[in-house]
XYZ file of C-alpha atoms in Angstrom:
361
model
C 113.540 88.008 126.453
C 115.818 87.299 129.429
C 118.170 90.141 130.332
C 121.858 89.271 130.670
C 124.467 91.312 132.488
C 126.388 93.310 129.823
C 130.096 92.665 129.406
C 131.466 96.215 129.371
C 135.002 95.070 128.649
C 134.060 92.969 125.624
C 130.625 93.904 124.238
C 131.144 91.717 121.131
C 131.548 88.651 123.359
C 128.442 89.682 125.289
C 126.438 89.973 122.045
C 127.667 86.586 120.839
C 126.682 84.971 124.147
C 123.222 86.541 124.051
C 122.769 85.433 120.444
C 123.726 81.865 121.318
C 121.212 81.802 124.182
C 118.476 83.168 121.923
C 119.168 80.610 119.197
C 118.805 77.803 121.748
C 115.499 79.240 123.019
C 114.180 79.594 119.472
C 115.241 76.078 118.530
C 113.493 74.691 121.633
C 110.468 77.004 121.157
C 110.822 78.429 124.673
C 108.685 81.418 125.644
C 105.867 83.115 123.724
C 105.771 83.952 120.028
C 106.120 87.632 121.013
C 109.465 86.784 122.619
C 110.427 84.807 119.510
C 109.818 87.887 117.370
C 111.931 90.039 119.680
C 114.710 87.428 119.682
C 114.779 87.102 115.886
C 114.798 90.893 115.510
C 117.792 91.050 117.871
C 119.645 88.372 115.912
C 119.015 90.041 112.552
C 120.104 93.411 113.951
C 123.362 91.833 115.107
C 124.373 90.300 111.794
C 122.469 87.023 111.522
C 120.764 86.727 108.151
C 117.363 84.970 107.901
C 118.880 81.873 106.274
C 121.348 81.439 109.157
C 118.510 81.740 111.666
C 116.410 79.212 109.737
C 119.229 76.659 109.700
C 119.869 77.148 113.422
C 116.265 77.227 114.659
C 113.866 75.894 112.022
C 112.035 79.224 111.718
C 111.446 79.802 108.009
C 112.058 83.278 106.647
C 108.357 84.014 106.174
C 107.734 82.958 109.806
C 110.568 85.190 110.984
C 109.045 88.210 109.297
C 105.592 87.398 110.640
C 106.625 87.075 114.279
C 108.939 90.119 114.132
C 106.225 92.373 112.744
C 103.538 90.734 114.884
C 105.575 91.310 118.061
C 106.028 94.971 117.116
C 102.259 95.269 116.685
C 101.732 93.527 120.035
C 104.049 95.996 121.773
C 102.090 98.897 120.281
C 98.864 97.362 121.637
C 100.329 97.490 125.132
C 101.258 101.153 124.700
C 97.926 102.241 123.224
C 95.508 100.663 125.643
C 94.205 97.389 124.256
C 92.199 95.521 126.863
C 94.015 93.097 129.208
C 91.896 90.283 127.756
C 93.090 91.094 124.225
C 96.729 91.234 125.303
C 96.463 87.952 127.208
C 94.772 86.250 124.245
C 97.300 87.348 121.632
C 100.373 86.780 123.768
C 100.283 83.050 123.049
C 98.558 82.735 119.672
C 97.580 84.341 116.361
C 100.738 86.184 115.337
C 99.309 86.027 111.800
C 96.286 88.069 112.932
C 98.359 90.850 114.480
C 100.619 90.845 111.414
C 97.603 91.954 109.349
C 97.237 95.066 111.551
C 100.725 96.355 110.717
C 99.501 99.065 108.322
C 97.199 100.739 110.868
C 98.035 103.580 113.220
C 98.858 102.500 116.774
C 95.490 103.753 118.026
C 93.603 101.866 115.295
C 95.678 98.751 115.943
C 94.596 98.737 119.584
C 90.879 99.173 118.940
C 90.866 96.796 115.972
C 92.747 94.151 117.950
C 90.058 94.387 120.654
C 87.417 93.830 117.977
C 89.241 90.862 116.427
C 89.603 89.304 119.885
C 85.921 89.894 120.643
C 84.855 87.971 117.521
C 87.839 85.529 117.457
C 88.541 86.310 113.801
C 91.129 84.574 111.647
C 93.834 86.266 109.578
C 91.941 86.155 106.263
C 88.973 88.017 107.736
C 91.212 90.442 109.617
C 93.065 91.312 106.404
C 89.809 92.681 104.937
C 88.892 94.404 108.192
C 92.295 96.116 108.402
C 91.819 97.458 104.878
C 88.360 98.780 105.793
C 89.751 100.524 108.879
C 92.687 101.939 106.896
C 90.447 103.299 104.126
C 88.091 104.734 106.755
C 90.970 106.627 108.401
C 91.541 108.622 105.224
C 88.245 110.506 105.533
C 88.823 114.142 106.551
C 85.580 113.903 108.561
C 83.567 110.871 109.614
C 80.663 109.818 107.366
C 77.286 110.881 108.716
C 75.998 108.504 111.378
C 79.235 106.525 111.744
C 81.668 106.749 114.652
C 85.463 106.321 114.753
C 85.185 102.769 116.149
C 86.574 100.044 113.838
C 83.211 98.255 114.017
C 81.641 101.306 112.385
C 84.436 101.379 109.809
C 83.429 97.860 108.747
C 79.765 98.832 108.930
C 80.401 101.830 106.667
C 82.247 99.715 104.105
C 79.366 97.194 104.130
C 76.785 100.007 103.875
C 78.649 101.602 100.969
C 79.008 98.348 98.993
C 75.448 97.218 99.766
C 74.039 100.458 98.283
C 75.849 99.650 95.024
C 74.333 96.159 94.699
C 71.118 95.416 92.860
C 71.279 91.693 93.637
C 69.186 91.269 96.799
C 71.095 88.262 98.152
C 74.448 90.027 97.833
C 72.954 93.202 99.256
C 71.541 91.283 102.231
C 74.875 89.550 102.861
C 76.684 92.901 103.073
C 74.042 94.405 105.353
C 74.307 91.368 107.637
C 78.077 91.749 107.744
C 77.725 95.402 108.698
C 75.164 94.637 111.397
C 77.471 91.978 112.837
C 80.265 94.451 113.544
C 78.452 97.801 113.869
C 79.248 99.708 117.043
C 77.041 102.812 117.253
C 73.254 102.939 117.143
C 73.306 105.702 114.513
C 75.389 103.508 112.210
C 73.034 100.595 112.859
C 70.099 102.754 111.727
C 71.955 103.628 108.515
C 72.287 99.916 107.722
C 68.718 99.094 108.711
C 67.418 101.784 106.352
C 68.848 99.763 103.454
C 66.435 96.955 104.358
C 63.616 99.260 103.206
C 65.429 101.375 100.606
C 66.272 99.315 97.502
C 67.630 102.129 95.357
C 71.067 101.460 93.877
C 73.773 104.083 94.208
C 76.118 104.456 91.227
C 79.490 102.830 91.738
C 82.473 105.045 91.064
C 85.036 103.315 88.885
C 88.723 103.927 89.550
C 90.521 105.839 86.809
C 92.157 103.909 83.998
C 95.756 103.235 84.956
C 98.129 105.267 82.735
C 100.179 102.372 81.353
C 102.618 102.912 78.512
C 104.605 100.186 76.742
C 108.141 100.813 75.487
C 107.815 99.568 71.903
C 110.852 100.585 69.827
C 114.587 100.905 70.368
C 114.428 104.692 70.100
C 112.283 104.682 73.222
C 115.351 103.482 75.149
C 118.224 105.778 74.166
C 121.712 105.029 75.402
C 122.742 107.108 78.414
C 126.334 108.328 78.496
C 128.220 110.161 81.232
C 129.283 113.736 80.565
C 132.928 114.292 81.437
C 132.883 118.056 81.075
C 133.788 120.741 78.547
C 137.066 120.796 76.625
C 139.876 121.312 77.342
C 140.055 118.318 79.657
C 142.978 116.583 81.307
C 143.598 112.806 81.115
C 142.929 112.646 84.828
C 139.475 114.186 84.317
C 138.720 111.696 81.568
C 139.774 108.733 83.748
C 137.783 110.011 86.696
C 134.459 109.158 85.047
C 133.281 105.803 86.503
C 132.385 102.823 84.346
C 128.690 102.872 83.515
C 126.643 99.661 83.692
C 123.060 99.545 82.466
C 120.519 97.594 84.507
C 117.861 95.847 82.443
C 115.049 95.864 81.433
C 114.861 99.674 81.651
C 118.569 100.448 81.108
C 118.859 102.232 84.427
C 122.303 103.760 84.951
C 124.193 104.042 88.229
C 127.504 105.679 88.958
C 129.949 105.887 91.849
C 127.889 108.500 93.692
C 124.454 108.236 95.263
C 122.314 108.828 92.169
C 121.064 106.846 89.176
C 119.247 107.900 86.010
C 116.855 106.404 83.512
C 115.971 107.926 80.162
C 112.334 108.111 79.061
C 110.845 109.398 75.802
C 109.644 112.976 75.673
C 106.009 112.218 76.267
C 103.998 115.364 76.867
C 102.885 114.230 80.311
C 106.550 113.997 81.353
C 107.518 117.304 79.767
C 104.720 119.037 81.689
C 105.725 117.498 85.030
C 107.340 119.943 87.443
C 109.148 117.557 89.800
C 109.060 114.020 88.373
C 110.815 111.121 90.094
C 110.868 107.400 89.295
C 110.438 104.361 91.502
C 110.627 100.722 90.412
C 107.938 98.204 91.272
C 105.945 95.214 90.042
C 102.794 95.481 87.933
C 100.739 93.440 90.421
C 100.705 96.245 93.011
C 97.957 97.894 90.937
C 94.547 96.450 89.987
C 94.613 95.261 86.368
C 92.008 92.678 85.316
C 93.706 92.219 81.922
C 97.135 91.478 83.362
C 98.536 88.224 82.009
C 101.814 88.222 83.889
C 103.612 90.141 86.614
C 106.404 92.302 85.223
C 108.626 95.128 86.441
C 107.285 98.642 85.921
C 108.545 102.158 86.392
C 106.215 104.464 88.296
C 106.630 108.136 87.531
C 105.464 110.494 90.283
C 105.144 114.254 90.019
C 105.952 115.391 93.534
C 104.705 118.909 92.742
C 101.111 117.728 92.257
C 99.880 117.073 95.784
C 96.301 118.361 95.501
C 93.743 115.541 95.402
C 91.465 114.939 92.443
C 89.234 111.970 91.703
C 90.835 111.127 88.350
C 94.257 109.978 89.512
C 96.185 107.697 91.814
C 98.325 109.340 94.485
C 101.351 108.349 96.547
C 101.229 108.655 100.324
C 103.111 107.545 103.414
C 101.914 104.159 104.666
C 103.791 103.211 107.821
C 107.478 103.046 107.029
C 107.079 103.024 103.247
C 105.290 104.776 100.391
C 102.125 103.390 98.874
C 99.691 104.186 96.048
C 95.928 104.630 96.255
C 92.937 106.007 94.374
C 90.738 107.999 96.762
C 87.033 108.508 96.102
C 87.040 111.569 98.349
C 89.737 113.947 99.574
C 91.775 112.029 102.180
C 92.720 113.388 105.584
C 96.347 112.333 105.112
C 98.977 114.414 103.279
C 99.673 113.380 99.686
C 103.272 113.092 98.482
C 102.582 113.391 94.760
C 100.475 112.230 91.816
C 101.205 109.135 89.748
C 101.404 110.327 86.142
C 102.863 107.403 84.149
C 103.355 103.664 84.512
C 105.975 102.285 82.120
C 106.195 98.651 81.090
C 109.437 97.262 79.609
C 109.759 96.694 75.885
C 108.379 93.302 74.862
C 111.024 90.714 73.998
C 109.625 87.953 71.775
C 110.933 84.417 72.001
C 114.010 83.989 69.734
C 112.825 80.656 68.305
C 109.411 82.135 67.700
C 110.760 85.102 65.744
C 112.818 83.088 63.261
C 109.833 83.069 60.930
C 109.045 86.647 59.944
C 105.373 85.934 59.343
C 104.952 84.999 63.011
C 106.034 88.425 64.239
C 103.149 90.337 62.706
C 100.208 90.835 65.026
């Protein structure tokens, strides 16, 4: 991004001039995609919303996000020692590939980017590789025979899944994948042993997700503000802000910085020491029986931070929180245990419910 001399007397005018220059460069596709990401980030930081940028430059919102994040990943590659060949290759192409590395540590980004350049991998393949490297980083100590290199992370994932397969063709495909990317000789030997050892290791199943469904009206009690204890003045009564419930969970906000939601007195909630609620979508968790994506409340007990194999846990993933079931104790700190997932109360179609016999299931 070209530097311009700052206008110390009128910084707002200087920002507007820089923004205008950047919009022209984006519209004419001048420079590299890394520079585009830096330019769009600058514009958004200085008050341009993604729709404005799209109308002025033709960059769709999904493209804007991709090149912004991709350019941030590229900058971290420069800092953490990716090879000059990798940096030169990605400077002009494959922002979608670097975007897939966003969830990795800076060190893992650099080494994984070198590997993706070496094999000229596309974004779909890199998405799976990034997940393998991320999962591998959670081990408190490296699996026997496997090194820290991302090629060995992929090899370990292939070795692990191959051991769980009884179908020889699927088993062979996974071994071949591992041998393609394996880095260390000791890891290669681990994979080659599976060519002679056909025993099948038991596959650990993730725990059943603790879904609850709000079924009856009593499960969603009305939440009212508490003014205080009598006697009260009119001013105190008027000071209570108007309460608006947010559907479908009847979440309540007030004029301060806090909101509440009321849940039934399920035993799991009563036993929680430090429960908090976050709102999400049901598709962030694996659920083979899921018919539709719907909002859910995720209840986390922040006091339960000791790993066990029977639960999902919340952890820091980059700049946000994430949820994961770990087969073994992870090397990263856990922020709490997920204890309840709450679906909203089902609302049947009004036309459908006019006939009472149709309601019964």
